[in-house]
Amino acid sequence: MNETIIEFDSKKRLKLFLFGIVFTVATLTFAYYIFFVAQRINITFGTLMLMMSFLACYGLISGTKSMFDKDRAGLILNADGIHFRGTSLGKAIGLIKWTAVQSVSEGVAHRAPFVSVKLRNPEGHIQNLSSHLQQFVISNGLIVTADQLSVDFYELKNLIIDYHQQYCQ
């Protein structure tokens, strides 16, 4: 096991992109109805719909950008450590050496399974994060999911555990 690179799955990303299009169209339609069709304009709901529309447009733009990104590596496992690029938190933390990993465990949140990589000394990896994210990493570790990767969860979990057991010393 020298190095394993798991790429992002284009089909899963395309599904997220299509959901973003539907969400954007729906919020813009509701905002249009609130401001131009409704008998009485409700500023609170109109502002909420506009904010959600801007958020949906931002998601579409960033999703489109990530779909056409040249670097398709979502997770890199090698003798040096683990580098998860599936979340902004994983990108910000960067490479985590296997000697810095305290434990690898499995969890479920909102019916979505994940692998939690707890760190021995998280302060060495989180100094450039906000205080809220720092507290999250200290208590939960780095969360690795398979929802954007080209492998299923159990294969992902087994790969991370195998690499951790082999290179932890």
mmCIF file with all atom_site columns, C-alpha atoms in Angstrom:
data_model
loop_
_atom_site.group_PDB
_atom_site.id
_atom_site.type_symbol
_atom_site.label_atom_id
_atom_site.label_alt_id
_atom_site.label_comp_id
_atom_site.label_asym_id
_atom_site.label_entity_id
_atom_site.label_seq_id
_atom_site.pdbx_PDB_ins_code
_atom_site.Cartn_x
_atom_site.Cartn_y
_atom_site.Cartn_z
_atom_site.occupancy
_atom_site.B_iso_or_equiv
_atom_site.pdbx_formal_charge
_atom_site.auth_seq_id
_atom_site.auth_comp_id
_atom_site.auth_asym_id
_atom_site.auth_atom_id
_atom_site.pdbx_PDB_model_num
ATOM 1   C CA . MET A 1 1   ? 0.000   0.000  0.000   1.00 0.00 ? 1   MET A CA 1
ATOM 2   C CA . ASN A 1 2   ? 2.049   2.901  -1.233  1.00 0.00 ? 2   ASN A CA 1
ATOM 3   C CA . GLU A 1 3   ? -0.569  5.459  -2.102  1.00 0.00 ? 3   GLU A CA 1
ATOM 4   C CA . THR A 1 4   ? -4.307  5.376  -2.721  1.00 0.00 ? 4   THR A CA 1
ATOM 5   C CA . ILE A 1 5   ? -6.008  8.286  -4.432  1.00 0.00 ? 5   ILE A CA 1
ATOM 6   C CA . ILE A 1 6   ? -9.794  8.236  -4.416  1.00 0.00 ? 6   ILE A CA 1
ATOM 7   C CA . GLU A 1 7   ? -11.281 10.633 -6.928  1.00 0.00 ? 7   GLU A CA 1
ATOM 8   C CA . PHE A 1 8   ? -14.525 12.556 -6.745  1.00 0.00 ? 8   PHE A CA 1
ATOM 9   C CA . ASP A 1 9   ? -17.460 10.814 -8.414  1.00 0.00 ? 9   ASP A CA 1
ATOM 10  C CA . SER A 1 10  ? -18.763 12.874 -11.338 1.00 0.00 ? 10  SER A CA 1
ATOM 11  C CA . LYS A 1 11  ? -22.233 11.286 -11.193 1.00 0.00 ? 11  LYS A CA 1
ATOM 12  C CA . LYS A 1 12  ? -22.701 12.184 -7.525  1.00 0.00 ? 12  LYS A CA 1
ATOM 13  C CA . ARG A 1 13  ? -21.516 15.724 -8.174  1.00 0.00 ? 13  ARG A CA 1
ATOM 14  C CA . LEU A 1 14  ? -23.857 16.029 -11.152 1.00 0.00 ? 14  LEU A CA 1
ATOM 15  C CA . LYS A 1 15  ? -26.789 15.023 -8.922  1.00 0.00 ? 15  LYS A CA 1
ATOM 16  C CA . LEU A 1 16  ? -25.832 17.749 -6.433  1.00 0.00 ? 16  LEU A CA 1
ATOM 17  C CA . PHE A 1 17  ? -25.558 20.229 -9.293  1.00 0.00 ? 17  PHE A CA 1
ATOM 18  C CA . LEU A 1 18  ? -29.015 19.328 -10.620 1.00 0.00 ? 18  LEU A CA 1
ATOM 19  C CA . PHE A 1 19  ? -30.462 19.645 -7.113  1.00 0.00 ? 19  PHE A CA 1
ATOM 20  C CA . GLY A 1 20  ? -28.857 23.098 -6.952  1.00 0.00 ? 20  GLY A CA 1
ATOM 21  C CA . ILE A 1 21  ? -30.568 24.097 -10.197 1.00 0.00 ? 21  ILE A CA 1
ATOM 22  C CA . VAL A 1 22  ? -33.953 22.940 -8.886  1.00 0.00 ? 22  VAL A CA 1
ATOM 23  C CA . PHE A 1 23  ? -33.384 24.760 -5.575  1.00 0.00 ? 23  PHE A CA 1
ATOM 24  C CA . THR A 1 24  ? -32.355 27.974 -7.370  1.00 0.00 ? 24  THR A CA 1
ATOM 25  C CA . VAL A 1 25  ? -35.368 27.923 -9.686  1.00 0.00 ? 25  VAL A CA 1
ATOM 26  C CA . ALA A 1 26  ? -37.741 27.200 -6.792  1.00 0.00 ? 26  ALA A CA 1
ATOM 27  C CA . THR A 1 27  ? -36.442 30.025 -4.595  1.00 0.00 ? 27  THR A CA 1
ATOM 28  C CA . LEU A 1 28  ? -36.447 32.516 -7.478  1.00 0.00 ? 28  LEU A CA 1
ATOM 29  C CA . THR A 1 29  ? -40.005 31.491 -8.339  1.00 0.00 ? 29  THR A CA 1
ATOM 30  C CA . PHE A 1 30  ? -41.157 32.006 -4.759  1.00 0.00 ? 30  PHE A CA 1
ATOM 31  C CA . ALA A 1 31  ? -39.380 35.369 -4.585  1.00 0.00 ? 31  ALA A CA 1
ATOM 32  C CA . TYR A 1 32  ? -41.020 36.435 -7.858  1.00 0.00 ? 32  TYR A CA 1
ATOM 33  C CA . TYR A 1 33  ? -44.430 35.408 -6.551  1.00 0.00 ? 33  TYR A CA 1
ATOM 34  C CA . ILE A 1 34  ? -43.947 37.239 -3.247  1.00 0.00 ? 34  ILE A CA 1
ATOM 35  C CA . PHE A 1 35  ? -42.826 40.520 -4.862  1.00 0.00 ? 35  PHE A CA 1
ATOM 36  C CA . PHE A 1 36  ? -44.808 40.664 -8.116  1.00 0.00 ? 36  PHE A CA 1
ATOM 37  C CA . VAL A 1 37  ? -47.880 38.401 -7.941  1.00 0.00 ? 37  VAL A CA 1
ATOM 38  C CA . ALA A 1 38  ? -49.063 38.353 -4.334  1.00 0.00 ? 38  ALA A CA 1
ATOM 39  C CA . GLN A 1 39  ? -51.721 40.853 -3.292  1.00 0.00 ? 39  GLN A CA 1
ATOM 40  C CA . ARG A 1 40  ? -49.778 41.856 -0.200  1.00 0.00 ? 40  ARG A CA 1
ATOM 41  C CA . ILE A 1 41  ? -45.982 41.996 -0.157  1.00 0.00 ? 41  ILE A CA 1
ATOM 42  C CA . ASN A 1 42  ? -44.470 40.352 2.896   1.00 0.00 ? 42  ASN A CA 1
ATOM 43  C CA . ILE A 1 43  ? -40.965 41.795 3.197   1.00 0.00 ? 43  ILE A CA 1
ATOM 44  C CA . THR A 1 44  ? -39.776 39.121 5.629   1.00 0.00 ? 44  THR A CA 1
ATOM 45  C CA . PHE A 1 45  ? -40.574 36.199 3.351   1.00 0.00 ? 45  PHE A CA 1
ATOM 46  C CA . GLY A 1 46  ? -39.438 38.100 0.270   1.00 0.00 ? 46  GLY A CA 1
ATOM 47  C CA . THR A 1 47  ? -36.074 38.884 1.841   1.00 0.00 ? 47  THR A CA 1
ATOM 48  C CA . LEU A 1 48  ? -35.724 35.284 2.985   1.00 0.00 ? 48  LEU A CA 1
ATOM 49  C CA . MET A 1 49  ? -36.410 34.008 -0.537  1.00 0.00 ? 49  MET A CA 1
ATOM 50  C CA . LEU A 1 50  ? -33.945 36.457 -2.079  1.00 0.00 ? 50  LEU A CA 1
ATOM 51  C CA . MET A 1 51  ? -31.249 35.445 0.410   1.00 0.00 ? 51  MET A CA 1
ATOM 52  C CA . MET A 1 52  ? -31.920 31.770 -0.315  1.00 0.00 ? 52  MET A CA 1
ATOM 53  C CA . SER A 1 53  ? -31.749 32.532 -4.049  1.00 0.00 ? 53  SER A CA 1
ATOM 54  C CA . PHE A 1 54  ? -28.346 34.179 -3.647  1.00 0.00 ? 54  PHE A CA 1
ATOM 55  C CA . LEU A 1 55  ? -27.171 31.227 -1.579  1.00 0.00 ? 55  LEU A CA 1
ATOM 56  C CA . ALA A 1 56  ? -28.429 28.803 -4.221  1.00 0.00 ? 56  ALA A CA 1
ATOM 57  C CA . CYS A 1 57  ? -26.670 30.764 -6.993  1.00 0.00 ? 57  CYS A CA 1
ATOM 58  C CA . TYR A 1 58  ? -23.441 30.714 -4.994  1.00 0.00 ? 58  TYR A CA 1
ATOM 59  C CA . GLY A 1 59  ? -23.823 26.942 -4.571  1.00 0.00 ? 59  GLY A CA 1
ATOM 60  C CA . LEU A 1 60  ? -24.355 26.522 -8.301  1.00 0.00 ? 60  LEU A CA 1
ATOM 61  C CA . ILE A 1 61  ? -21.301 28.597 -9.161  1.00 0.00 ? 61  ILE A CA 1
ATOM 62  C CA . SER A 1 62  ? -19.029 26.780 -6.696  1.00 0.00 ? 62  SER A CA 1
ATOM 63  C CA . GLY A 1 63  ? -20.503 23.405 -7.744  1.00 0.00 ? 63  GLY A CA 1
ATOM 64  C CA . THR A 1 64  ? -19.871 24.147 -11.401 1.00 0.00 ? 64  THR A CA 1
ATOM 65  C CA . LYS A 1 65  ? -16.340 25.258 -10.606 1.00 0.00 ? 65  LYS A CA 1
ATOM 66  C CA . SER A 1 66  ? -15.609 22.074 -8.644  1.00 0.00 ? 66  SER A CA 1
ATOM 67  C CA . MET A 1 67  ? -17.104 19.841 -11.359 1.00 0.00 ? 67  MET A CA 1
ATOM 68  C CA . PHE A 1 68  ? -14.638 21.160 -13.930 1.00 0.00 ? 68  PHE A CA 1
ATOM 69  C CA . ASP A 1 69  ? -11.641 21.304 -11.596 1.00 0.00 ? 69  ASP A CA 1
ATOM 70  C CA . LYS A 1 70  ? -8.548  19.558 -12.976 1.00 0.00 ? 70  LYS A CA 1
ATOM 71  C CA . ASP A 1 71  ? -7.541  18.062 -9.621  1.00 0.00 ? 71  ASP A CA 1
ATOM 72  C CA . ARG A 1 72  ? -10.057 15.240 -9.107  1.00 0.00 ? 72  ARG A CA 1
ATOM 73  C CA . ALA A 1 73  ? -8.432  13.737 -5.992  1.00 0.00 ? 73  ALA A CA 1
ATOM 74  C CA . GLY A 1 74  ? -10.936 13.734 -3.139  1.00 0.00 ? 74  GLY A CA 1
ATOM 75  C CA . LEU A 1 75  ? -8.992  11.625 -0.648  1.00 0.00 ? 75  LEU A CA 1
ATOM 76  C CA . ILE A 1 76  ? -5.290  10.828 -0.590  1.00 0.00 ? 76  ILE A CA 1
ATOM 77  C CA . LEU A 1 77  ? -4.013  8.025  1.633   1.00 0.00 ? 77  LEU A CA 1
ATOM 78  C CA . ASN A 1 78  ? -0.294  7.272  1.717   1.00 0.00 ? 78  ASN A CA 1
ATOM 79  C CA . ALA A 1 79  ? 2.511   6.455  4.124   1.00 0.00 ? 79  ALA A CA 1
ATOM 80  C CA . ASP A 1 80  ? 2.733   10.117 5.174   1.00 0.00 ? 80  ASP A CA 1
ATOM 81  C CA . GLY A 1 81  ? -0.906  10.519 6.178   1.00 0.00 ? 81  GLY A CA 1
ATOM 82  C CA . ILE A 1 82  ? -4.448  11.314 5.100   1.00 0.00 ? 82  ILE A CA 1
ATOM 83  C CA . HIS A 1 83  ? -5.660  14.345 3.132   1.00 0.00 ? 83  HIS A CA 1
ATOM 84  C CA . PHE A 1 84  ? -9.427  14.727 2.626   1.00 0.00 ? 84  PHE A CA 1
ATOM 85  C CA . ARG A 1 85  ? -10.517 17.372 0.102   1.00 0.00 ? 85  ARG A CA 1
ATOM 86  C CA . GLY A 1 86  ? -14.262 16.699 0.220   1.00 0.00 ? 86  GLY A CA 1
ATOM 87  C CA . THR A 1 87  ? -15.041 19.542 2.629   1.00 0.00 ? 87  THR A CA 1
ATOM 88  C CA . SER A 1 88  ? -13.652 23.015 3.170   1.00 0.00 ? 88  SER A CA 1
ATOM 89  C CA . LEU A 1 89  ? -12.582 21.891 6.656   1.00 0.00 ? 89  LEU A CA 1
ATOM 90  C CA . GLY A 1 90  ? -10.581 19.015 5.205   1.00 0.00 ? 90  GLY A CA 1
ATOM 91  C CA . LYS A 1 91  ? -8.956  21.351 2.684   1.00 0.00 ? 91  LYS A CA 1
ATOM 92  C CA . ALA A 1 92  ? -8.058  23.851 5.421   1.00 0.00 ? 92  ALA A CA 1
ATOM 93  C CA . ILE A 1 93  ? -6.522  21.221 7.703   1.00 0.00 ? 93  ILE A CA 1
ATOM 94  C CA . GLY A 1 94  ? -4.512  19.640 4.893   1.00 0.00 ? 94  GLY A CA 1
ATOM 95  C CA . LEU A 1 95  ? -2.375  16.537 5.314   1.00 0.00 ? 95  LEU A CA 1
ATOM 96  C CA . ILE A 1 96  ? -2.662  14.792 8.674   1.00 0.00 ? 96  ILE A CA 1
ATOM 97  C CA . LYS A 1 97  ? 0.254   12.520 9.499   1.00 0.00 ? 97  LYS A CA 1
ATOM 98  C CA . TRP A 1 98  ? -0.618  9.030  10.727  1.00 0.00 ? 98  TRP A CA 1
ATOM 99  C CA . THR A 1 99  ? 1.414   9.602  13.878  1.00 0.00 ? 99  THR A CA 1
ATOM 100 C CA . ALA A 1 100 ? -0.921  12.524 14.721  1.00 0.00 ? 100 ALA A CA 1
ATOM 101 C CA . VAL A 1 101 ? -4.033  10.307 14.468  1.00 0.00 ? 101 VAL A CA 1
ATOM 102 C CA . GLN A 1 102 ? -5.260  9.076  17.833  1.00 0.00 ? 102 GLN A CA 1
ATOM 103 C CA . SER A 1 103 ? -8.152  6.896  16.630  1.00 0.00 ? 103 SER A CA 1
ATOM 104 C CA . VAL A 1 104 ? -10.384 6.109  13.692  1.00 0.00 ? 104 VAL A CA 1
ATOM 105 C CA . SER A 1 105 ? -14.058 5.497  14.412  1.00 0.00 ? 105 SER A CA 1
ATOM 106 C CA . GLU A 1 106 ? -17.346 5.206  12.600  1.00 0.00 ? 106 GLU A CA 1
ATOM 107 C CA . GLY A 1 107 ? -20.428 7.333  13.194  1.00 0.00 ? 107 GLY A CA 1
ATOM 108 C CA . VAL A 1 108 ? -23.798 8.279  11.753  1.00 0.00 ? 108 VAL A CA 1
ATOM 109 C CA . ALA A 1 109 ? -25.358 11.739 11.569  1.00 0.00 ? 109 ALA A CA 1
ATOM 110 C CA . HIS A 1 110 ? -28.711 12.371 9.880   1.00 0.00 ? 110 HIS A CA 1
ATOM 111 C CA . ARG A 1 111 ? -28.635 8.791  8.534   1.00 0.00 ? 111 ARG A CA 1
ATOM 112 C CA . ALA A 1 112 ? -25.342 9.498  6.739   1.00 0.00 ? 112 ALA A CA 1
ATOM 113 C CA . PRO A 1 113 ? -22.375 7.362  7.803   1.00 0.00 ? 113 PRO A CA 1
ATOM 114 C CA . PHE A 1 114 ? -18.958 8.941  8.286   1.00 0.00 ? 114 PHE A CA 1
ATOM 115 C CA . VAL A 1 115 ? -15.474 8.106  9.513   1.00 0.00 ? 115 VAL A CA 1
ATOM 116 C CA . SER A 1 116 ? -14.127 10.256 12.325  1.00 0.00 ? 116 SER A CA 1
ATOM 117 C CA . VAL A 1 117 ? -10.341 10.703 12.461  1.00 0.00 ? 117 VAL A CA 1
ATOM 118 C CA . LYS A 1 118 ? -9.501  11.908 15.991  1.00 0.00 ? 118 LYS A CA 1
ATOM 119 C CA . LEU A 1 119 ? -6.221  13.759 16.436  1.00 0.00 ? 119 LEU A CA 1
ATOM 120 C CA . ARG A 1 120 ? -3.716  13.407 19.282  1.00 0.00 ? 120 ARG A CA 1
ATOM 121 C CA . ASN A 1 121 ? -2.812  17.091 19.278  1.00 0.00 ? 121 ASN A CA 1
ATOM 122 C CA . PRO A 1 122 ? -5.424  18.942 17.188  1.00 0.00 ? 122 PRO A CA 1
ATOM 123 C CA . GLU A 1 123 ? -4.029  22.375 18.052  1.00 0.00 ? 123 GLU A CA 1
ATOM 124 C CA . GLY A 1 124 ? -1.166  21.790 15.631  1.00 0.00 ? 124 GLY A CA 1
ATOM 125 C CA . HIS A 1 125 ? -3.556  21.489 12.691  1.00 0.00 ? 125 HIS A CA 1
ATOM 126 C CA . ILE A 1 126 ? -6.284  24.017 13.457  1.00 0.00 ? 126 ILE A CA 1
ATOM 127 C CA . GLN A 1 127 ? -4.585  27.336 14.179  1.00 0.00 ? 127 GLN A CA 1
ATOM 128 C CA . ASN A 1 128 ? -5.894  28.956 10.945  1.00 0.00 ? 128 ASN A CA 1
ATOM 129 C CA . LEU A 1 129 ? -9.546  27.932 11.556  1.00 0.00 ? 129 LEU A CA 1
ATOM 130 C CA . SER A 1 130 ? -12.323 29.884 13.256  1.00 0.00 ? 130 SER A CA 1
ATOM 131 C CA . SER A 1 131 ? -12.898 29.191 16.950  1.00 0.00 ? 131 SER A CA 1
ATOM 132 C CA . HIS A 1 132 ? -16.140 27.307 16.199  1.00 0.00 ? 132 HIS A CA 1
ATOM 133 C CA . LEU A 1 133 ? -14.384 24.976 13.750  1.00 0.00 ? 133 LEU A CA 1
ATOM 134 C CA . GLN A 1 134 ? -11.469 24.562 16.140  1.00 0.00 ? 134 GLN A CA 1
ATOM 135 C CA . GLN A 1 135 ? -13.855 23.394 18.845  1.00 0.00 ? 135 GLN A CA 1
ATOM 136 C CA . PHE A 1 136 ? -15.528 21.015 16.367  1.00 0.00 ? 136 PHE A CA 1
ATOM 137 C CA . VAL A 1 137 ? -12.205 19.418 15.368  1.00 0.00 ? 137 VAL A CA 1
ATOM 138 C CA . ILE A 1 138 ? -11.089 19.121 18.992  1.00 0.00 ? 138 ILE A CA 1
ATOM 139 C CA . SER A 1 139 ? -14.281 17.308 19.991  1.00 0.00 ? 139 SER A CA 1
ATOM 140 C CA . ASN A 1 140 ? -15.049 15.305 16.827  1.00 0.00 ? 140 ASN A CA 1
ATOM 141 C CA . GLY A 1 141 ? -11.881 15.114 14.759  1.00 0.00 ? 141 GLY A CA 1
ATOM 142 C CA . LEU A 1 142 ? -11.845 15.276 10.969  1.00 0.00 ? 142 LEU A CA 1
ATOM 143 C CA . ILE A 1 143 ? -15.042 13.880 9.455   1.00 0.00 ? 143 ILE A CA 1
ATOM 144 C CA . VAL A 1 144 ? -14.540 11.889 6.235   1.00 0.00 ? 144 VAL A CA 1
ATOM 145 C CA . THR A 1 145 ? -17.580 10.929 4.166   1.00 0.00 ? 145 THR A CA 1
ATOM 146 C CA . ALA A 1 146 ? -18.005 8.958  0.955   1.00 0.00 ? 146 ALA A CA 1
ATOM 147 C CA . ASP A 1 147 ? -20.899 11.002 -0.405  1.00 0.00 ? 147 ASP A CA 1
ATOM 148 C CA . GLN A 1 148 ? -18.790 12.726 -3.083  1.00 0.00 ? 148 GLN A CA 1
ATOM 149 C CA . LEU A 1 149 ? -16.165 10.016 -3.559  1.00 0.00 ? 149 LEU A CA 1
ATOM 150 C CA . SER A 1 150 ? -16.084 7.192  -6.091  1.00 0.00 ? 150 SER A CA 1
ATOM 151 C CA . VAL A 1 151 ? -16.118 4.472  -3.394  1.00 0.00 ? 151 VAL A CA 1
ATOM 152 C CA . ASP A 1 152 ? -18.787 3.266  -1.032  1.00 0.00 ? 152 ASP A CA 1
ATOM 153 C CA . PHE A 1 153 ? -18.623 3.950  2.696   1.00 0.00 ? 153 PHE A CA 1
ATOM 154 C CA . TYR A 1 154 ? -17.442 0.504  3.813   1.00 0.00 ? 154 TYR A CA 1
ATOM 155 C CA . GLU A 1 155 ? -14.554 0.456  1.362   1.00 0.00 ? 155 GLU A CA 1
ATOM 156 C CA . LEU A 1 156 ? -13.591 3.951  2.514   1.00 0.00 ? 156 LEU A CA 1
ATOM 157 C CA . LYS A 1 157 ? -13.736 2.947  6.189   1.00 0.00 ? 157 LYS A CA 1
ATOM 158 C CA . ASN A 1 158 ? -11.662 -0.195 5.609   1.00 0.00 ? 158 ASN A CA 1
ATOM 159 C CA . LEU A 1 159 ? -9.021  1.718  3.624   1.00 0.00 ? 159 LEU A CA 1
ATOM 160 C CA . ILE A 1 160 ? -8.621  4.364  6.328   1.00 0.00 ? 160 ILE A CA 1
ATOM 161 C CA . ILE A 1 161 ? -8.442  1.752  9.103   1.00 0.00 ? 161 ILE A CA 1
ATOM 162 C CA . ASP A 1 162 ? -5.899  -0.337 7.159   1.00 0.00 ? 162 ASP A CA 1
ATOM 163 C CA . TYR A 1 163 ? -3.659  2.657  6.496   1.00 0.00 ? 163 TYR A CA 1
ATOM 164 C CA . HIS A 1 164 ? -3.952  3.789  10.125  1.00 0.00 ? 164 HIS A CA 1
ATOM 165 C CA . GLN A 1 165 ? -2.993  0.360  11.464  1.00 0.00 ? 165 GLN A CA 1
ATOM 166 C CA . GLN A 1 166 ? -0.085  0.003  9.055   1.00 0.00 ? 166 GLN A CA 1
ATOM 167 C CA . TYR A 1 167 ? 1.483   3.480  9.408   1.00 0.00 ? 167 TYR A CA 1
ATOM 168 C CA . CYS A 1 168 ? 0.420   4.574  12.902  1.00 0.00 ? 168 CYS A CA 1
ATOM 169 C CA . GLN A 1 169 ? 3.688   3.610  14.611  1.00 0.00 ? 169 GLN A CA 1
#
